[in-house]
Amino acid sequence: MNWFGFGRKKSKSEAPAPEEAAPEQPAAPAEEAPAPAPVEDTPEPVAGPVQGDALTPVPDPAMAPPAPEVPATPAPVQQASASAKPEGFFKRLASGLSKSSAQLSGVFTRRKLDSEALDELEELLIAADLGAATAAKVIDRLAKDRFDKDVTDTEIRQALADVITETLEPFQAPLDISGPAPQVLLFVGVNGSGKTTTLGKLAVKMTREGASVITAAGDTFRAAAVEQLEVWSKRAGAQFLSRPHGADAAGLAYDAVQEGRRTGADAVLIDTAGRLQNKAELMEELRKILRVIAKIDEAAPHHVVLVLDGTVGSNAISQAEAFMEAAKVTGIVMTKLDGTAKGGALVQVAEKFGLPIHFIGVGEGEDDLQPFIARDFARALAGLDA
């Protein structure tokens, strides 16, 4: 499946050079790699050389075995469906969203849909983090078709799934890296949201589609994040860049984009430190990263991916609001929909900010991150079969 809009499968001869290669080795032939564009502005001074092999890989016990080889002729992302996902993905998604869907259990076991029942249902939908707007749409639909009639639990869930599908389908969108190379992707979010893991999984998927990828460990204050990203990068065959502990993340981001231009990479994926949305100084550091990157390419970063934790419920709204203001977010990935997730918040975030939803995740394995399909998500959230 072509998930990233990347046009052609590269041959091995065109793959990015391994990170162990000495700097003096020649790059790819000039006629195959785009010439680096000149940098008009002098970047802010950054300390220390880029560390291309600074850490010893640490085995990650949570990491799943490598997925099978992607077929040579993948299906276009626009045709993705539940059947295109690994077997059992929907079941795990439904299990992860069971906390939300269980709130409807037993409420409507063939009872008359009068005004009192509609009010009770509306309160339940809002409590499930679906928000007042979505709850009102469900109530209006049921009141129009079933008012003062007996209604079953399944009929309620079907109406809910239909409304959520209609609401989210306009925001179902692939992560397109087919633009001018290198496409620069910045990953942002609060502590523990799953940014580093998500970046690593996407690096693996991109390289398997033939893209040459550079990853940059911009969470320079957390050694575990650097080690984790290095493990994923080696698995993907991506070039990995890092700096010493506590180094300037903006400087690393600048160097990573420059390296992407020098080598003709297709994508540069930059991790950032997790930061609370109410910490002004941390948000200012994020703005600095964007300013430094823009000194090389005014259009960069081309994608700012906000990674949201599916367990935080309505707090996702305040997080999205803060990162929208600080980093001009372009798309969403929601992770951790495999436990006590409150996935209804994704509906509120999409409606309020109009952001594309690229992927959802249900676990730590590579195949546990899949393209967002509105109908699948809606039916899992409503407690219905695929």
Coordinates of C-alpha atoms in Angstrom, one line a residue, residues 11-28 51-53 207 211-215 230 233-241 259 262-263 265:
S11 CA 16.4 0.4 -6.4
K12 CA 19.1 -0.6 -3.9
S13 CA 21.6 1.5 -5.7
E14 CA 19.5 4.5 -5.0
A15 CA 19.0 3.8 -1.3
P16 CA 20.4 6.3 1.2
A17 CA 24.0 5.7 2.3
P18 CA 24.3 3.8 5.6
E19 CA 25.0 5.9 8.6
E20 CA 28.4 4.2 9.2
A21 CA 29.8 5.5 5.9
A22 CA 32.7 7.9 6.4
P23 CA 31.9 11.6 5.5
E24 CA 34.6 11.6 2.8
Q25 CA 32.9 8.9 0.7
P26 CA 31.3 10.2 -2.5
A27 CA 27.6 10.9 -2.5
A28 CA 25.2 9.6 -5.2
Q51 CA 26.6 12.5 16.0
G52 CA 25.9 10.0 13.3
D53 CA 26.7 6.9 15.4
T207 CA 11.8 3.2 3.5
A211 CA 11.9 6.6 0.1
S212 CA 15.3 7.7 1.5
V213 CA 14.9 8.9 5.0
I214 CA 16.9 10.9 7.6
T215 CA 15.8 10.8 11.2
E230 CA 18.2 5.0 16.8
S233 CA 16.2 4.1 12.4
K234 CA 18.5 1.1 12.1
R235 CA 15.6 -1.1 11.5
A236 CA 14.3 1.2 8.8
G237 CA 17.7 1.6 7.2
A238 CA 17.4 5.4 7.7
Q239 CA 20.3 7.7 8.3
F240 CA 20.2 8.7 12.0
L241 CA 21.5 12.0 13.4
E259 CA 22.0 16.9 5.3
R262 CA 23.1 17.5 0.5
T263 CA 22.2 13.8 0.1
A265 CA 16.9 12.5 0.8

